[in-house]
Amino acid sequence: MQELDPNVLSKALTWLNGNYDADTKAEIQRLIDTNATTEITDSFYRDLEFGTGGLRGIMGVGSNRINKYTIGAATQGLANFLKKTYPGEKIAVAIAHDSRNNSDVFANITADVFSANGIHVYFFRELRPTPELSYAVRRLKCKSGVMLTASHNPKEYNGYKAYGEDGGQFVSPYDKAVMDEVSAIASVDDIKFERIATNFEIIGEEIDHEYIAKITELSVSPDAIERQKDLSIVYSPIHGTGITLVPPALYSFGFRNVTVVKEQETPDGNFPTVVYPNPEEKEALTLALKKAAEIDADLVLATDPDADRVGIAVKNTENEFILLNGNQTGSLLINYLLTAWEEKGKLTGKEYIVKTIVTSNLIEAIATAKNVTYYNTLTGFKYIGQLMTQFEGKQTFIGGGEESYGYLVGELVRDKDAVVSAAFISEMTAFYKDKGSSLFEAMIDMYLEYGFYKEKLISITKKGKTGAEEIKAMMEKFRTNPPATLGGSKVVTVKDYERRIETDIASKTTSAIELPESDVLQFVTGDGSIISARPSGTEPKIKFYCSVNGKLASKEAYQQTDAELDAKIDNIIKDLGV
């Protein structure tokens, strides 16, 4: 049996002998008695840290798990940060939770700690989507907000998304400042768990109605929706919070033929009908696709448990439903928005769009052609939100997104929003149908005009402490010995976002990368392919993003060109050796 690290054992014993509840202590004792070395190590070898999505982990006992005490410590640290940042001011926070097991319990613990620290809590009465929490922070003039969710992770996970006063997740230096405050909590005894009822206020439907009214005002093509109001839409919330707002939003936009997948309508943290509640996975859309085939729907929508991501399926030219990936949907959405704004004469030169560095460059090509400013940010929607706050009142944000199925239209929130995205994807479908085109045909037309871009994500899971070390070693290998060729094309540029250096391979010259430091590597080849390597900030994974492109000569050449680009991606993956 593997010997237990003394530091890990020391931390476990601190919990065993500290002011923790009896159930927690009994579980720690059981792990020790049964020599569960790996489990003890994974539970105590580190403290949970904020990644691109905040605090996220497997539920259970220990400093590296989501539980009453890690949630409490995070909240106490955040409360201390807020009191130091806003001395003498009245501080309010908004709290919401998703459908995951214990999310409601953790939300109440979060409220307890904030209220015990003299902070006013606006508490959503029932589960609500993440984007509505972001909206509420801004609307209620809160200094912060917390969403209890692990987004699309498996059912064993939960998490804690912390928001600043702009409704966006904390970015540097504030994220580090919050974690410094959390780290400064030396003992569980430093956490105030006793709720002060006078600092607790329930919110609910009034925010729902206002939020839906506001996003409906953003609609660009209500005339097309009116003509296509019977567009057949199948929607699945995958047992999550989307059921509370997506159907009402679609109705408010004018859609009258929405079918909800009954088997996945009820919120349930066990996600009984899917392996993973992730709209990026085909398996999660099985029931929705079955229903869509039954009723010959035009569009399939599915949102993740906290309704910040949306996956879609559309009919191809053979009338078969196919799933679109996040790059395809994001590119279509930006192309539609810019086209519709252009047709309505709304483009003034002050508008902009945003994407992340691992999201398709097709979006850049579209924006350039439409003469609309675009920006690239690091991975994580908090960076898009940061840019929106920076430009608020000076430029107009039309839309933006990231390849991981997260998009935003309009400036009401500072996070990805599957509610407004579902409404606008439906509007986009109606817009093209009104012109005699399907969404799939619109995608091919987009490729004809701007180039055929194709992307694929390779995600490798490496769990626990050992896995984290393996991921670190993989990144170091690529950093010190970058590939010379990928997919038969020479690597001409290497971008190291951790060192913030871009290197031209031929001339060996370097230039500075202006974005903040991040553990990402990008290899750009002579034929325009871009391959990015990045450890996930929220999951035990290393991700490789492959993007290739070519010219689409005609609609008839779509399948052949698609196959050629697939082959190029396969060769790149082979060359990467992953």
Coordinates of C-alpha atoms in Angstrom, one line a residue:
M1 CA 0.0 0.0 0.0
Q2 CA 1.2 3.5 -0.8
E3 CA 2.4 5.4 2.3
L4 CA 0.5 8.4 3.4
D5 CA 2.2 11.8 3.0
P6 CA 2.8 13.2 6.5
N7 CA 1.4 16.6 5.4
V8 CA -1.7 15.0 4.2
L9 CA -2.1 13.0 7.4
S10 CA -1.5 16.1 9.5
K11 CA -4.3 18.0 7.7
A12 CA -6.7 15.0 8.0
L13 CA -5.9 14.8 11.7
T14 CA -6.5 18.6 12.1
W15 CA -10.0 18.0 10.7
L16 CA -10.5 14.9 12.9
N17 CA -9.6 16.8 16.1
G18 CA -11.1 20.1 15.1
N19 CA -14.5 21.7 15.6
Y20 CA -16.2 19.7 12.8
D21 CA -19.5 17.8 13.0
A22 CA -19.7 14.2 14.0
D23 CA -20.5 12.9 10.6
T24 CA -17.5 14.5 9.1
K25 CA -15.2 13.1 11.8
A26 CA -16.7 9.6 11.4
E27 CA -16.0 9.6 7.7
I28 CA -12.4 10.7 8.2
Q29 CA -11.9 8.0 10.8
R30 CA -13.3 5.4 8.4
L31 CA -10.9 6.5 5.7
I32 CA -8.0 6.2 8.1
D33 CA -9.2 2.8 9.6
T34 CA -9.6 1.3 6.1
N35 CA -6.2 2.6 4.9
A36 CA -7.9 4.5 2.0
T37 CA -4.6 6.2 1.2
T38 CA -5.5 7.4 -2.3
E39 CA -8.9 8.8 -1.1
I40 CA -7.4 10.5 1.9
T41 CA -4.6 12.0 -0.3
D42 CA -7.1 13.3 -2.9
S43 CA -9.3 14.7 -0.1
F44 CA -6.6 16.6 1.8
Y45 CA -3.5 17.1 -0.3
R46 CA -4.4 20.7 -1.2
D47 CA -7.1 23.3 -0.6
L48 CA -9.6 23.9 -3.4
E49 CA -8.6 26.9 -5.5
F50 CA -10.4 29.3 -7.8
G51 CA -10.0 28.3 -11.4
T52 CA -11.7 29.8 -14.5
G53 CA -15.1 28.9 -13.0
G54 CA -14.5 29.6 -9.3
L55 CA -14.5 26.8 -6.7
R56 CA -15.4 23.4 -8.0
G57 CA -14.8 19.8 -6.8
I58 CA -16.2 16.4 -5.7
M59 CA -18.5 16.5 -2.7
G60 CA -17.1 14.9 0.4
V61 CA -15.0 15.4 3.5
G62 CA -11.6 17.2 3.2
S63 CA -9.9 20.4 2.2
N64 CA -10.0 19.4 -1.5
R65 CA -13.7 18.6 -1.4
I66 CA -16.9 20.6 -1.6
N67 CA -18.5 20.5 1.8
K68 CA -20.0 22.7 4.5
Y69 CA -16.5 23.8 5.7
T70 CA -14.9 24.6 2.3
I71 CA -18.0 26.4 1.3
G72 CA -18.0 28.2 4.7
A73 CA -14.3 29.1 4.4
A74 CA -14.8 30.4 0.9
T75 CA -17.7 32.5 2.1
Q76 CA -16.0 33.8 5.2
G77 CA -13.0 34.7 3.1
L78 CA -15.2 36.5 0.5
A79 CA -17.0 38.3 3.3
N80 CA -13.7 39.5 4.8
F81 CA -12.6 40.6 1.3
L82 CA -15.8 42.6 0.8
K83 CA -15.6 44.3 4.2
K84 CA -12.1 45.4 3.5
T85 CA -12.8 46.5 0.0
Y86 CA -16.0 48.5 0.9
P87 CA -15.3 49.9 4.3
G88 CA -18.2 51.8 5.8
E89 CA -20.5 50.9 3.0
K90 CA -23.7 48.8 3.1
I91 CA -22.8 45.5 1.5
A92 CA -25.3 43.2 -0.2
V93 CA -24.9 39.9 -2.0
A94 CA -27.2 37.8 -4.2
I95 CA -27.2 34.0 -3.9
A96 CA -28.7 31.4 -6.2
H97 CA -28.3 27.6 -6.7
D98 CA -28.9 25.0 -9.3
S99 CA -30.6 21.5 -9.2
R100 CA -27.5 19.6 -8.0
N101 CA -27.6 17.5 -4.9
N102 CA -26.8 19.7 -1.8
S103 CA -26.8 22.9 -3.9
D104 CA -29.7 24.2 -1.8
V105 CA -27.9 23.2 1.4
F106 CA -24.7 24.9 0.4
A107 CA -26.6 28.0 -0.7
N108 CA -28.2 28.3 2.8
I109 CA -24.7 27.8 4.4
T110 CA -23.4 30.6 2.2
A111 CA -26.3 32.8 3.3
D112 CA -25.7 31.9 6.9
V113 CA -22.1 33.0 6.8
F114 CA -22.7 36.2 4.9
S115 CA -25.5 37.2 7.2
A116 CA -23.5 36.4 10.3
N117 CA -20.9 38.8 9.0
G118 CA -23.4 41.7 8.8
I119 CA -23.9 41.4 5.0
H120 CA -27.3 41.7 3.5
V121 CA -28.3 38.6 1.5
Y122 CA -30.7 38.5 -1.4
F123 CA -31.6 34.8 -1.6
F124 CA -33.5 33.3 -4.6
R125 CA -36.4 31.4 -3.2
E126 CA -35.9 28.5 -5.6
L127 CA -33.3 27.2 -8.0
R128 CA -32.4 29.6 -10.8
P129 CA -30.0 29.9 -13.8
T130 CA -26.5 31.3 -13.3
P131 CA -27.1 34.2 -15.7
E132 CA -30.1 35.4 -13.7
L133 CA -27.8 35.5 -10.6
S134 CA -25.4 37.7 -12.6
Y135 CA -28.3 39.9 -13.6
A136 CA -29.5 40.2 -10.0
V137 CA -26.1 41.3 -8.8
R138 CA -26.2 44.3 -11.1
R139 CA -29.9 45.0 -10.7
L140 CA -29.9 44.9 -6.9
K141 CA -26.6 46.9 -6.7
C142 CA -24.9 44.1 -4.9
K143 CA -21.1 44.1 -4.2
S144 CA -20.9 40.4 -4.9
G145 CA -22.9 37.3 -5.7
V146 CA -22.6 33.5 -5.4
M147 CA -24.0 30.7 -7.5
L148 CA -23.9 27.2 -6.1
T149 CA -23.3 25.0 -9.1
A150 CA -20.8 22.7 -10.8
S151 CA -22.2 23.6 -14.2
H152 CA -22.1 20.5 -16.5
N153 CA -19.8 18.3 -14.3
P154 CA -20.9 14.8 -13.2
K155 CA -23.4 14.4 -10.3
E156 CA -20.6 13.9 -7.8
Y157 CA -19.5 17.5 -8.2
N158 CA -20.6 20.8 -6.8
G159 CA -19.1 24.2 -6.8
Y160 CA -19.2 27.9 -6.0
K161 CA -19.1 30.7 -8.5
A162 CA -18.2 34.1 -6.9
Y163 CA -19.1 37.3 -8.7
G164 CA -18.0 40.9 -8.3
E165 CA -20.2 44.0 -8.3
D166 CA -20.3 44.2 -12.1
G167 CA -22.0 40.8 -12.2
G168 CA -18.9 39.1 -13.6
Q169 CA -16.8 36.4 -11.9
F170 CA -13.7 37.8 -10.1
V171 CA -10.6 38.4 -12.2
S172 CA -7.1 39.3 -11.2
P173 CA -6.1 40.8 -8.8
Y174 CA -9.5 40.3 -7.0
D175 CA -9.7 36.6 -7.4
K176 CA -6.3 36.2 -5.8
A177 CA -7.3 38.7 -3.1
V178 CA -10.4 36.6 -2.2
M179 CA -8.3 33.4 -2.1
D180 CA -5.7 35.1 0.1
E181 CA -8.5 35.9 2.5
V182 CA -9.7 32.3 2.4
S183 CA -6.2 31.1 3.0
A184 CA -5.9 33.4 6.0
I185 CA -8.7 31.6 7.8
A186 CA -6.5 29.4 10.1
S187 CA -9.3 27.4 11.6
V188 CA -12.9 26.3 11.2
D189 CA -13.5 28.4 14.3
D190 CA -12.9 31.6 12.2
I191 CA -16.0 30.9 10.2
K192 CA -19.3 32.5 11.4
F193 CA -22.1 30.0 10.7
E194 CA -24.9 31.5 12.8
R195 CA -27.5 33.2 10.5
I196 CA -28.7 36.7 11.4
A197 CA -32.3 36.6 10.1
T198 CA -32.6 40.4 9.7
N199 CA -29.8 40.2 7.0
F200 CA -31.8 37.7 4.9
E201 CA -34.2 38.6 2.2
I202 CA -36.1 36.3 -0.3
I203 CA -36.2 37.3 -4.0
G204 CA -37.8 35.4 -6.9
E205 CA -40.4 36.0 -9.6
E206 CA -40.1 39.8 -9.8
I207 CA -36.5 39.3 -11.0
D208 CA -37.6 36.6 -13.4
H209 CA -40.3 38.8 -15.1
E210 CA -38.0 41.8 -15.3
Y211 CA -35.1 39.7 -16.7
I212 CA -37.2 38.0 -19.4
A213 CA -38.7 41.4 -20.4
K214 CA -35.2 42.9 -20.7
I215 CA -33.9 40.1 -22.9
T216 CA -37.0 40.2 -25.1
E217 CA -36.2 43.9 -25.8
L218 CA -32.9 42.8 -27.3
S219 CA -34.7 40.8 -30.1
V220 CA -33.5 42.0 -33.5
S221 CA -36.0 40.2 -35.8
P222 CA -39.4 40.1 -34.1
D223 CA -41.0 40.4 -37.6
A224 CA -39.4 37.2 -38.7
I225 CA -40.5 35.4 -35.5
E226 CA -44.1 36.6 -36.0
R227 CA -44.1 35.0 -39.4
Q228 CA -42.4 31.9 -38.1
K229 CA -44.0 31.7 -34.6
D230 CA -44.9 28.0 -35.2
L231 CA -41.3 27.1 -35.7
S232 CA -41.1 23.7 -34.0
I233 CA -38.6 23.7 -31.1
V234 CA -37.7 20.8 -28.8
Y235 CA -36.1 21.9 -25.5
S236 CA -34.5 19.9 -22.7
P237 CA -33.3 21.4 -19.4
I238 CA -31.4 18.1 -18.7
H239 CA -32.9 18.1 -15.1
G240 CA -31.6 21.6 -14.5
T241 CA -32.6 25.2 -13.9
G242 CA -33.3 26.0 -17.5
I243 CA -36.9 24.9 -17.0
T244 CA -37.5 28.0 -14.9
L245 CA -36.7 30.6 -17.6
V246 CA -36.0 29.1 -21.1
P247 CA -39.6 28.2 -22.0
P248 CA -41.0 31.6 -20.7
A249 CA -38.2 33.4 -22.6
L250 CA -39.1 31.5 -25.9
Y251 CA -42.7 32.4 -25.3
S252 CA -41.9 36.0 -24.6
F253 CA -39.9 36.2 -27.9
G254 CA -43.0 35.0 -29.7
F255 CA -42.5 31.2 -30.2
R256 CA -45.7 29.2 -29.8
N257 CA -44.6 25.7 -30.6
V258 CA -42.1 24.6 -28.0
T259 CA -42.0 21.0 -26.8
V260 CA -40.2 20.3 -23.5
V261 CA -38.7 16.8 -23.1
K262 CA -40.9 15.4 -20.3
E263 CA -38.4 12.8 -19.1
Q264 CA -35.8 15.6 -18.4
E265 CA -38.2 18.4 -17.3
T266 CA -38.0 17.9 -13.5
P267 CA -34.9 19.2 -11.7
D268 CA -32.9 16.3 -10.3
G269 CA -29.4 16.3 -9.0
N270 CA -28.9 12.6 -9.9
F271 CA -29.5 13.4 -13.6
P272 CA -31.1 10.0 -14.0
T273 CA -31.6 10.0 -17.8
V274 CA -28.0 10.9 -18.7
V275 CA -24.4 9.8 -18.0
Y276 CA -23.3 13.5 -17.8
P277 CA -25.6 16.5 -17.8
N278 CA -23.5 18.2 -20.5
P279 CA -25.0 19.5 -23.7
E280 CA -21.6 19.0 -25.3
E281 CA -22.2 15.3 -25.1
K282 CA -24.4 13.6 -27.8
E283 CA -25.7 11.1 -25.2
A284 CA -27.2 13.9 -23.1
L285 CA -29.4 15.0 -26.1
T286 CA -30.6 11.4 -27.0
L287 CA -34.1 11.9 -25.6
A288 CA -34.4 15.4 -27.2
L289 CA -33.3 14.1 -30.6
K290 CA -35.8 11.2 -30.3
K291 CA -38.6 13.6 -29.6
A292 CA -37.5 16.0 -32.4
A293 CA -37.5 13.1 -34.9
E294 CA -41.0 12.1 -33.7
I295 CA -42.5 15.5 -34.3
D296 CA -40.3 16.7 -37.2
A297 CA -39.0 19.7 -35.3
D298 CA -36.9 22.5 -36.7
L299 CA -34.5 22.9 -33.8
V300 CA -33.3 21.1 -30.7
L301 CA -32.0 23.0 -27.7
A302 CA -30.6 21.6 -24.5
T303 CA -29.1 23.5 -21.5
D304 CA -26.8 22.3 -18.7
P305 CA -27.9 22.2 -15.0
D306 CA -27.2 25.9 -14.3
A307 CA -28.4 27.0 -17.7
D308 CA -25.3 28.9 -18.8
R309 CA -24.4 26.6 -21.7
V310 CA -26.6 25.5 -24.6
G311 CA -26.2 22.7 -27.1
I312 CA -28.2 22.5 -30.3
A313 CA -29.1 20.1 -33.1
V314 CA -30.4 21.0 -36.6
K315 CA -31.5 19.1 -39.7
N316 CA -29.0 18.6 -42.5
T317 CA -29.9 18.5 -46.2
E318 CA -30.9 14.8 -45.8
N319 CA -33.4 15.8 -43.1
E320 CA -31.4 14.1 -40.4
F321 CA -30.6 15.8 -37.1
I322 CA -27.0 16.6 -36.5
L323 CA -25.4 18.2 -33.4
L324 CA -23.5 21.5 -33.9
N325 CA -20.4 22.1 -31.8
G326 CA -19.8 25.3 -29.8
N327 CA -17.7 26.8 -32.5
Q328 CA -20.3 26.2 -35.2
T329 CA -23.1 27.6 -33.1
G330 CA -21.1 30.6 -31.9
S331 CA -20.0 31.5 -35.4
L332 CA -23.6 31.2 -36.7
L333 CA -24.9 33.3 -33.9
I334 CA -22.3 36.1 -34.4
N335 CA -22.9 35.9 -38.2
Y336 CA -26.6 36.2 -37.7
L337 CA -26.4 39.1 -35.2
L338 CA -24.1 41.1 -37.4
T339 CA -26.2 40.4 -40.5
A340 CA -29.4 41.3 -38.7
W341 CA -27.9 44.5 -37.2
E342 CA -26.6 45.4 -40.6
E343 CA -30.0 44.9 -42.3
K344 CA -31.7 47.0 -39.6
G345 CA -29.1 49.8 -40.0
K346 CA -28.0 49.5 -36.4
L347 CA -24.2 49.2 -37.0
T348 CA -22.6 52.6 -36.2
G349 CA -18.9 51.6 -35.9
K350 CA -19.0 51.6 -32.1
E351 CA -20.1 47.9 -31.8
Y352 CA -17.8 45.0 -30.9
I353 CA -17.8 41.2 -30.3
V354 CA -15.6 39.1 -28.1
K355 CA -14.4 35.5 -28.3
T356 CA -11.7 33.5 -26.4
I357 CA -8.3 32.5 -27.8
V358 CA -9.4 28.8 -28.3
T359 CA -12.6 29.7 -30.1
S360 CA -12.9 29.6 -33.9
N361 CA -11.1 32.3 -35.9
L362 CA -14.1 32.1 -38.3
I363 CA -15.7 34.6 -35.9
E364 CA -12.8 37.0 -36.5
A365 CA -13.2 36.6 -40.3
I366 CA -16.9 37.4 -40.0
A367 CA -16.3 40.5 -37.9
T368 CA -13.5 41.7 -40.1
A369 CA -15.7 41.4 -43.2
K370 CA -18.6 43.3 -41.5
N371 CA -16.1 45.9 -40.3
V372 CA -17.0 45.2 -36.6
T373 CA -14.3 45.3 -33.9
Y374 CA -13.5 42.0 -32.3
Y375 CA -11.4 41.1 -29.2
N376 CA -9.8 37.9 -28.0
T377 CA -9.6 37.0 -24.4
L378 CA -8.2 34.2 -22.3
T379 CA -10.4 31.1 -21.8
G380 CA -13.1 31.7 -19.2
F381 CA -16.1 33.9 -19.6
K382 CA -15.0 36.1 -16.8
Y383 CA -12.5 37.7 -19.2
I384 CA -15.3 38.5 -21.6
G385 CA -17.3 40.0 -18.8
Q386 CA -14.2 42.1 -17.7
L387 CA -13.9 43.5 -21.2
M388 CA -17.6 44.4 -21.3
T389 CA -17.4 46.2 -18.0
Q390 CA -14.3 48.1 -19.3
F391 CA -16.1 49.2 -22.4
E392 CA -19.5 49.9 -20.8
G393 CA -21.0 53.2 -22.0
K394 CA -18.2 53.6 -24.6
Q395 CA -18.8 50.8 -27.0
T396 CA -21.8 48.5 -27.6
F397 CA -21.4 44.8 -27.0
I398 CA -23.4 42.8 -29.6
G399 CA -22.5 39.3 -28.6
G400 CA -19.7 36.9 -27.9
G401 CA -18.8 33.4 -26.7
E402 CA -16.5 30.5 -26.3
E403 CA -16.2 27.1 -27.9
S404 CA -17.5 25.3 -24.8
Y405 CA -21.1 26.1 -25.7
G406 CA -21.3 29.4 -23.8
Y407 CA -22.6 32.6 -25.5
L408 CA -24.0 35.9 -24.6
V409 CA -26.1 38.5 -26.4
G410 CA -26.5 42.0 -25.0
E411 CA -25.1 43.6 -21.9
L412 CA -27.6 42.6 -19.2
V413 CA -25.3 40.1 -17.6
R414 CA -21.5 39.4 -17.4
D415 CA -21.5 35.6 -17.9
K416 CA -22.5 33.1 -20.5
D417 CA -26.2 32.9 -20.7
A418 CA -28.1 29.9 -22.1
V419 CA -31.5 31.6 -21.6
V420 CA -30.8 34.6 -23.9
S421 CA -28.8 32.3 -26.2
A422 CA -31.6 29.8 -26.6
A423 CA -34.0 32.6 -27.5
F424 CA -31.6 34.1 -30.0
I425 CA -30.7 30.7 -31.6
S426 CA -34.4 30.2 -32.0
E427 CA -34.7 33.7 -33.5
M428 CA -31.8 33.0 -35.8
T429 CA -33.5 29.8 -37.0
A430 CA -36.7 31.7 -37.7
F431 CA -34.8 34.5 -39.5
Y432 CA -33.2 32.0 -41.9
K433 CA -36.4 29.9 -42.3
D434 CA -38.2 33.2 -43.2
K435 CA -35.6 33.5 -46.0
G436 CA -36.3 30.0 -47.2
S437 CA -33.1 28.5 -45.6
S438 CA -32.4 26.1 -42.8
L439 CA -29.8 26.8 -40.1
F440 CA -27.6 24.0 -41.7
E441 CA -27.8 25.7 -45.1
A442 CA -27.0 29.0 -43.5
M443 CA -23.9 27.4 -42.0
I444 CA -22.7 26.2 -45.4
D445 CA -23.4 29.7 -46.9
M446 CA -21.2 31.1 -44.1
Y447 CA -18.4 28.7 -45.0
L448 CA -18.7 29.7 -48.6
E449 CA -18.4 33.3 -47.8
Y450 CA -15.7 33.4 -45.1
G451 CA -13.9 30.0 -45.3
F452 CA -14.6 26.5 -44.0
Y453 CA -13.3 26.4 -40.4
K454 CA -13.4 23.1 -38.5
E455 CA -12.5 22.5 -34.9
K456 CA -12.1 19.5 -32.6
L457 CA -11.5 19.2 -28.9
I458 CA -9.4 16.4 -27.4
S459 CA -10.0 16.2 -23.7
I460 CA -7.8 13.8 -21.5
T461 CA -8.8 13.1 -17.9
K462 CA -6.1 12.7 -15.3
K463 CA -7.6 12.4 -11.8
G464 CA -6.2 13.3 -8.4
K465 CA -2.8 14.4 -7.3
T466 CA -1.0 12.0 -9.7
G467 CA -3.1 13.2 -12.6
A468 CA -2.4 16.8 -11.8
E469 CA 1.4 16.0 -11.9
E470 CA 1.0 14.2 -15.2
I471 CA -0.8 17.2 -16.7
K472 CA 1.9 19.5 -15.5
A473 CA 4.6 17.2 -17.0
M474 CA 2.7 17.2 -20.4
M475 CA 2.6 21.0 -20.5
E476 CA 6.3 21.2 -19.6
K477 CA 7.2 18.8 -22.4
F478 CA 5.3 20.8 -25.0
R479 CA 6.8 24.0 -23.6
T480 CA 10.5 22.8 -23.8
N481 CA 10.2 20.7 -26.9
P482 CA 7.4 22.1 -29.2
P483 CA 6.4 20.1 -32.3
A484 CA 8.2 21.2 -35.5
T485 CA 5.3 20.1 -37.8
L486 CA 1.6 19.4 -37.2
G487 CA -0.6 17.8 -39.8
G488 CA 2.1 18.1 -42.5
S489 CA 2.5 21.8 -42.0
K490 CA 5.4 23.5 -40.3
V491 CA 4.8 25.2 -36.9
V492 CA 5.7 28.9 -37.6
T493 CA 4.6 30.5 -34.4
V494 CA 4.5 29.4 -30.8
K495 CA 2.5 31.4 -28.3
D496 CA 3.2 30.8 -24.6
Y497 CA 0.5 32.6 -22.6
E498 CA 2.2 31.6 -19.3
R499 CA 5.4 33.3 -20.2
R500 CA 3.4 35.9 -22.3
I501 CA 5.8 35.4 -25.2
E502 CA 5.1 34.8 -28.9
T503 CA 7.9 33.3 -30.8
D504 CA 8.4 33.4 -34.6
I505 CA 10.2 30.1 -35.3
A506 CA 11.9 31.1 -38.6
S507 CA 13.4 34.4 -37.4
K508 CA 13.6 33.3 -33.7
T509 CA 12.2 36.7 -32.8
T510 CA 9.9 37.2 -29.9
S511 CA 7.1 39.6 -29.0
A512 CA 5.0 40.2 -25.9
I513 CA 1.5 38.8 -25.5
E514 CA -0.7 41.5 -23.9
L515 CA -3.2 39.2 -22.2
P516 CA -2.7 38.1 -18.6
E517 CA -0.6 35.1 -17.7
S518 CA -2.3 31.7 -18.3
D519 CA -1.1 28.2 -18.7
V520 CA -1.9 27.9 -22.4
L521 CA 0.3 27.0 -25.4
Q522 CA -0.6 27.7 -29.0
F523 CA 1.1 26.3 -32.1
V524 CA 0.3 28.1 -35.4
T525 CA 1.2 26.3 -38.6
G526 CA 2.0 27.7 -42.0
D527 CA -1.4 26.6 -43.4
G528 CA -3.3 28.5 -40.7
S529 CA -4.1 25.7 -38.4
I530 CA -4.1 26.5 -34.7
I531 CA -3.5 23.9 -31.9
S532 CA -3.9 25.0 -28.3
A533 CA -2.9 23.0 -25.2
R534 CA -4.5 24.0 -21.9
P535 CA -5.1 22.3 -18.5
S536 CA -8.7 22.8 -17.4
G537 CA -9.2 25.3 -14.5
T538 CA -12.3 23.4 -13.2
E539 CA -11.8 19.7 -14.1
P540 CA -8.9 17.2 -13.9
K541 CA -8.3 17.4 -17.6
I542 CA -5.9 18.6 -20.2
K543 CA -7.5 19.9 -23.3
F544 CA -6.2 20.1 -26.9
Y545 CA -8.1 22.4 -29.2
C546 CA -7.4 21.8 -33.0
S547 CA -8.6 24.3 -35.5
V548 CA -8.1 23.9 -39.3
N549 CA -9.5 25.7 -42.2
G550 CA -9.7 25.6 -46.0
K551 CA -11.7 27.1 -48.9
L552 CA -15.2 25.7 -49.7
A553 CA -15.5 25.8 -53.5
S554 CA -19.2 25.1 -53.7
K555 CA -22.1 23.8 -51.7
E556 CA -21.7 20.5 -53.5
A557 CA -18.1 20.2 -52.2
Y558 CA -19.2 20.5 -48.5
Q559 CA -18.9 16.8 -47.7
Q560 CA -15.6 16.2 -49.4
T561 CA -14.1 19.4 -47.9
D562 CA -15.4 18.4 -44.5
A563 CA -13.8 14.9 -44.8
E564 CA -10.5 16.5 -45.9
L565 CA -10.5 18.8 -42.8
D566 CA -11.3 15.9 -40.6
A567 CA -8.3 14.0 -42.0
K568 CA -6.1 17.0 -41.3
I569 CA -7.3 17.1 -37.7
D570 CA -6.6 13.4 -37.3
N571 CA -3.0 13.9 -38.6
I572 CA -2.5 16.8 -36.2
I573 CA -3.7 14.7 -33.2
K574 CA -1.3 11.8 -34.3
D575 CA 1.6 14.3 -34.5
L576 CA 0.8 15.6 -31.0
G577 CA 1.1 12.0 -29.7
V578 CA -1.9 12.4 -27.3

